mmCIF file of C-alpha atoms in Angstrom:
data_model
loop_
_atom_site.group_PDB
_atom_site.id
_atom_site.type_symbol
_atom_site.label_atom_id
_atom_site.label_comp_id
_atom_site.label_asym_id
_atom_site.label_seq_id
_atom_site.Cartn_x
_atom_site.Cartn_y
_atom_site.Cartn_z
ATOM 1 C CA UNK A 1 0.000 0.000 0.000
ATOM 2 C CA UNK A 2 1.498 3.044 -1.087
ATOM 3 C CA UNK A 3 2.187 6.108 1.609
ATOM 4 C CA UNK A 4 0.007 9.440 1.876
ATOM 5 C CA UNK A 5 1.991 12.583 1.419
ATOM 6 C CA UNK A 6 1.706 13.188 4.904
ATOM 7 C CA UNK A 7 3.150 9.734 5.756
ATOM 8 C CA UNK A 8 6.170 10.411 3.373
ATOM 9 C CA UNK A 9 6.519 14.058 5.212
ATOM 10 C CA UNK A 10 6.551 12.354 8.268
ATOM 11 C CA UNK A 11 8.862 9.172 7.907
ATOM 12 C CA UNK A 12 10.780 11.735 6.365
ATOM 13 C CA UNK A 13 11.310 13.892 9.118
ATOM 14 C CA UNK A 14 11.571 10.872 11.300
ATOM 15 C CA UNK A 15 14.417 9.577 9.579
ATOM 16 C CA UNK A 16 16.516 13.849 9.949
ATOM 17 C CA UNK A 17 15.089 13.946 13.596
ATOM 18 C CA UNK A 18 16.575 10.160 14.526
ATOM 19 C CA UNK A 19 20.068 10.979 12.236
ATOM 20 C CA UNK A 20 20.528 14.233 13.991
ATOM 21 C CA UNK A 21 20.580 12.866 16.880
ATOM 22 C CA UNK A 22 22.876 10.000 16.430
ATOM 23 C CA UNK A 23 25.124 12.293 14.249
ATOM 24 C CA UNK A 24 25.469 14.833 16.869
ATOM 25 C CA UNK A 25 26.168 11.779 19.678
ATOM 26 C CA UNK A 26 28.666 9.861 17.063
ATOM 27 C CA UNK A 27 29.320 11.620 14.164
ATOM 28 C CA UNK A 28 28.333 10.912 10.270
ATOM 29 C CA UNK A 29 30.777 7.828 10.123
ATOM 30 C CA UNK A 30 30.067 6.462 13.764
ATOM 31 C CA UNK A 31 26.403 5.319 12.734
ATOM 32 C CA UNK A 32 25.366 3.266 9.296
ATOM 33 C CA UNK A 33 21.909 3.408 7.088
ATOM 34 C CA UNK A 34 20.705 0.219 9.249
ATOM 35 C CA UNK A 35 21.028 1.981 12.166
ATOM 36 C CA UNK A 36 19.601 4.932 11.533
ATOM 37 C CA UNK A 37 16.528 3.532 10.488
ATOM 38 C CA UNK A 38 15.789 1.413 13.297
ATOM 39 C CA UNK A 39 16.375 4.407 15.544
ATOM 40 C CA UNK A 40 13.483 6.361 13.566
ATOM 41 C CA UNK A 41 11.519 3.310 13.468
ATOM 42 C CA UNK A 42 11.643 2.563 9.933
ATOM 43 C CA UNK A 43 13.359 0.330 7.042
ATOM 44 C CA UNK A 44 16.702 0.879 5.264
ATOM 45 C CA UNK A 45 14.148 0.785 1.871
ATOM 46 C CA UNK A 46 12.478 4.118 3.692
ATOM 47 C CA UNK A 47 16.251 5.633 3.846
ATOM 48 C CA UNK A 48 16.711 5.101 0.248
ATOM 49 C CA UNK A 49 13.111 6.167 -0.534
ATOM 50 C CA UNK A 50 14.340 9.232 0.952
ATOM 51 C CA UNK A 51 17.816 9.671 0.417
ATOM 52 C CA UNK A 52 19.810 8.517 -2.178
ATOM 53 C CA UNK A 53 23.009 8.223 0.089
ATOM 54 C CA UNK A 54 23.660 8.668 3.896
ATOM 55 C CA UNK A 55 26.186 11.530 2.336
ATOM 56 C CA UNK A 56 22.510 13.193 1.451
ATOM 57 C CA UNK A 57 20.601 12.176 4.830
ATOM 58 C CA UNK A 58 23.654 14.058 5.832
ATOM 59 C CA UNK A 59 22.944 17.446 4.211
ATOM 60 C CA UNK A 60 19.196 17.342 5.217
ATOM 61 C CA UNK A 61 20.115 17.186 9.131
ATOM 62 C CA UNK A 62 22.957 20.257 8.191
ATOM 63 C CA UNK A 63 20.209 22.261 6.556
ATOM 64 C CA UNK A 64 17.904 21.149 9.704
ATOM 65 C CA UNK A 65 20.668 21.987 12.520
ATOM 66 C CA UNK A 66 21.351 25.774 10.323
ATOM 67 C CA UNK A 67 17.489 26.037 10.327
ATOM 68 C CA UNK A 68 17.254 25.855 13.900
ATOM 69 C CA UNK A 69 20.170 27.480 14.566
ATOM 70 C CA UNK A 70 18.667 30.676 12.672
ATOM 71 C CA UNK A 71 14.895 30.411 14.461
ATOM 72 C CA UNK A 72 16.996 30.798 17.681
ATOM 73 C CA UNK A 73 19.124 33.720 16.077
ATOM 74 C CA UNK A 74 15.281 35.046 15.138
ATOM 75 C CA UNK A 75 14.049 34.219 18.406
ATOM 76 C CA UNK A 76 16.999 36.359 20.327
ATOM 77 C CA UNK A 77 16.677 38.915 17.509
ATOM 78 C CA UNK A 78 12.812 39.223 18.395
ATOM 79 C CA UNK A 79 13.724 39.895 22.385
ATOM 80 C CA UNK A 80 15.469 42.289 21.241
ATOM 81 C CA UNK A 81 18.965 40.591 21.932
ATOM 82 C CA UNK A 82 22.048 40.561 19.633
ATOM 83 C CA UNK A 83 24.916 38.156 19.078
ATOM 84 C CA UNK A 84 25.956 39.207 22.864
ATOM 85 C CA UNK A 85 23.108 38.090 24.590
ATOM 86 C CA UNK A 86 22.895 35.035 22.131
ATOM 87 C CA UNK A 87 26.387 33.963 23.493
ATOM 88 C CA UNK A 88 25.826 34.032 26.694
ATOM 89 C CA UNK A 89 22.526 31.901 26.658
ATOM 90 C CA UNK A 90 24.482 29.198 24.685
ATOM 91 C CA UNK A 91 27.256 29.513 26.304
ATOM 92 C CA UNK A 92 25.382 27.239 29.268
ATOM 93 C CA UNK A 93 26.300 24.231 31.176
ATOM 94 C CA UNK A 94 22.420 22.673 29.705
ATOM 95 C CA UNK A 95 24.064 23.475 26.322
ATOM 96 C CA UNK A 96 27.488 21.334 26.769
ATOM 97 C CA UNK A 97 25.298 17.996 28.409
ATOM 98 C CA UNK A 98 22.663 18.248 25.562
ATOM 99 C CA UNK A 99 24.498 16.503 22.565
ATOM 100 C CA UNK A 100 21.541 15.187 20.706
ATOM 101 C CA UNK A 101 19.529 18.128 21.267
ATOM 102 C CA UNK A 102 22.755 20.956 21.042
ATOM 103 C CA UNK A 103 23.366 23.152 18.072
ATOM 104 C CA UNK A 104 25.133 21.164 14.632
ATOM 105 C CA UNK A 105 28.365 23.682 15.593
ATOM 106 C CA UNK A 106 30.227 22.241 17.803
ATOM 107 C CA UNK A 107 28.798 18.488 16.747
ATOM 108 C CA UNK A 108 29.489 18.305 13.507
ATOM 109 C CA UNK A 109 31.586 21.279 12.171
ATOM 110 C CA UNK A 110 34.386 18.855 11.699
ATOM 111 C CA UNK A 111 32.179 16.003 9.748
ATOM 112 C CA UNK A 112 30.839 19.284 7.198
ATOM 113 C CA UNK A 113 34.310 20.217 6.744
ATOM 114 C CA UNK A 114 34.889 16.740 5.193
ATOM 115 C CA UNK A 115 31.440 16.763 3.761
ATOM 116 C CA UNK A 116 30.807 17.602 -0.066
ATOM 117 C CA UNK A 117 30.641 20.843 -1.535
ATOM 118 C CA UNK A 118 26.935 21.236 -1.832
ATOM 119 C CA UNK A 119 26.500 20.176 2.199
ATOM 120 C CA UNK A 120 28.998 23.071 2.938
ATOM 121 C CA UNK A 121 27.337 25.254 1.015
ATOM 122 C CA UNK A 122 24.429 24.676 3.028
ATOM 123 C CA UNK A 123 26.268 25.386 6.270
ATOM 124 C CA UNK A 124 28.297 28.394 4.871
ATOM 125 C CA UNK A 125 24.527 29.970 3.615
ATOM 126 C CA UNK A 126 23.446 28.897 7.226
ATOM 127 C CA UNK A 127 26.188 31.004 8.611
ATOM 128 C CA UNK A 128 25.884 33.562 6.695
ATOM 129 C CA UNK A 129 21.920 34.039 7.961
ATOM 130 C CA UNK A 130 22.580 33.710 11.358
ATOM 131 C CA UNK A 131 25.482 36.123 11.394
ATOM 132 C CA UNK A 132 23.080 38.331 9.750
ATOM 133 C CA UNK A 133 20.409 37.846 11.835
ATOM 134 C CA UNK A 134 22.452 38.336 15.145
ATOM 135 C CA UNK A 135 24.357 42.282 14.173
ATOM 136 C CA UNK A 136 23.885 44.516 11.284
ATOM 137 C CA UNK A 137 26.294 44.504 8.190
ATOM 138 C CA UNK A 138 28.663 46.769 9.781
ATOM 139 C CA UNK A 139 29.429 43.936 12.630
ATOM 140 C CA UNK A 140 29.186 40.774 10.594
ATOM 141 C CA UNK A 141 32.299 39.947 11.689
ATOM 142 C CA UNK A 142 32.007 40.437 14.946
ATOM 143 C CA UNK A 143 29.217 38.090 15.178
ATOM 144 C CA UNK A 144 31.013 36.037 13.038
ATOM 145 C CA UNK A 145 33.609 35.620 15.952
ATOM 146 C CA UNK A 146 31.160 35.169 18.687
ATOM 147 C CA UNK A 147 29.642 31.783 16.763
ATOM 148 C CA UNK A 148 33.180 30.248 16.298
ATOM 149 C CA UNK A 149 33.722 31.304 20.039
ATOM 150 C CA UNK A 150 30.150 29.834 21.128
ATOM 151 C CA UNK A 151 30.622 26.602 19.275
ATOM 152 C CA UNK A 152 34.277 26.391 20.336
ATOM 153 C CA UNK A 153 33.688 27.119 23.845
ATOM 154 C CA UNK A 154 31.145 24.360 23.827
ATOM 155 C CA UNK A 155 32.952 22.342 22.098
ATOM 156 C CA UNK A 156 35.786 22.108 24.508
ATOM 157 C CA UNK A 157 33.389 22.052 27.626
ATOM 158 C CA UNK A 158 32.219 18.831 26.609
ATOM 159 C CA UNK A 159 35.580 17.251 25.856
ATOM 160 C CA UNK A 160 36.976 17.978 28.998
ATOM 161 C CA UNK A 161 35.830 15.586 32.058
ATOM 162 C CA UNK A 162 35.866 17.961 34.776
ATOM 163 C CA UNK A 163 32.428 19.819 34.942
ATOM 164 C CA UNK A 164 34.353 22.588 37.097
ATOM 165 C CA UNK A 165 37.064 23.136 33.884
ATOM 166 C CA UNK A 166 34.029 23.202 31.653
ATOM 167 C CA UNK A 167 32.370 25.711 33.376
ATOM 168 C CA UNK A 168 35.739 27.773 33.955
ATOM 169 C CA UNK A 169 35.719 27.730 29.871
ATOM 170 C CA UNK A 170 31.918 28.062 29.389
ATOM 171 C CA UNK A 171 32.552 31.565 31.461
ATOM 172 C CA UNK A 172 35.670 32.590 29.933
ATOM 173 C CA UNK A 173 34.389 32.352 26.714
ATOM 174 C CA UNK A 174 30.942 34.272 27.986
ATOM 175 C CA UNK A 175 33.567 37.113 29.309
ATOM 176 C CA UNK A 176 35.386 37.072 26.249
ATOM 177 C CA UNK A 177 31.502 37.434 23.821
ATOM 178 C CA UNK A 178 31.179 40.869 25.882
ATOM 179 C CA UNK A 179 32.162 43.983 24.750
#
């Protein structure tokens, strides 16, 4: 029996949701097509359906993780916040311990740089947005800095196994965002 629209949408989404997650956890090589698919509940046929490669499951969780990324940009825009405040609400100890649910950054910068051109392209646009969204033209590269600092800072927090160092660089880099 063939799938509504709605179904496809949704197994669709399923299969991003339950790759983003793993991705984030283990990174694009530490997880194969079988896997993902049990983890959003469907078959490796769905995957292809889908996807013609996990290199292009791949680009659909980038262009996911930049999409959020941006609607929380918006969202700090829309308070009436700016790449500042924006750093030091990511900047959080919540941030570093939520892998699955953390900003694509500091997951995954490393996979995209070894991705293909088209899935940087989609993070480099994503960027782009987001920098643009947090300070006017005349400070995109200031808020340029403060994402590389943000998803370095939390990047480093969560390598280190001392919660007490990982805070001490979680607030140095929140220092460092200010003015």
């Amino acid at each position: 029996m063939r799938m509504r629209p709605d179904q496809k949408q949704a197994a669709r989404a399923a299969l991003v949701a339950a790759a983003a997650k793993r991705f984030r956890r283990e990174g694009m090589t530490g997880i194969g097509i079988d896997g993902l698919a049990r983890e959003a509940g469907q078959t490796s046929g769905a995957v292809y359906a889908h996807f013609g490669s996990k290199a292009e499951l791949f680009a659909a969780v980038v262009e996911e993780g930049m999409h959020r990324l941006l609607a929380s940009a918006e969202a700090e825009r829309a308070a009436g916040g700016d790449s500042i405040s924006f750093a030091q609400r990511y900047l959080s100890m919540q941030h570093r311990d939520a892998v699955e649910q953390g900003c694509l950054l500091p997951a995954l910068s490393a996979d995209i740089a070894r991705a293909d051109m088209a899935t940087r392209q989609i993070y480099a646009q994503g960027m782009d947005q987001v920098a643009a969204m947090l300070a006017p033209p005349e400070n995109r590269e200031s808020a340029l800095a403060i994402l590389a600092l943000c998803a370095g800072g939390i990047l480093l927090a969560r390598a280190v196994a001392d919660p007490a160092l990982a805070e001490a660089i979680l607030s140095a880099c929140r220092c460092r965002a200010t003015p």
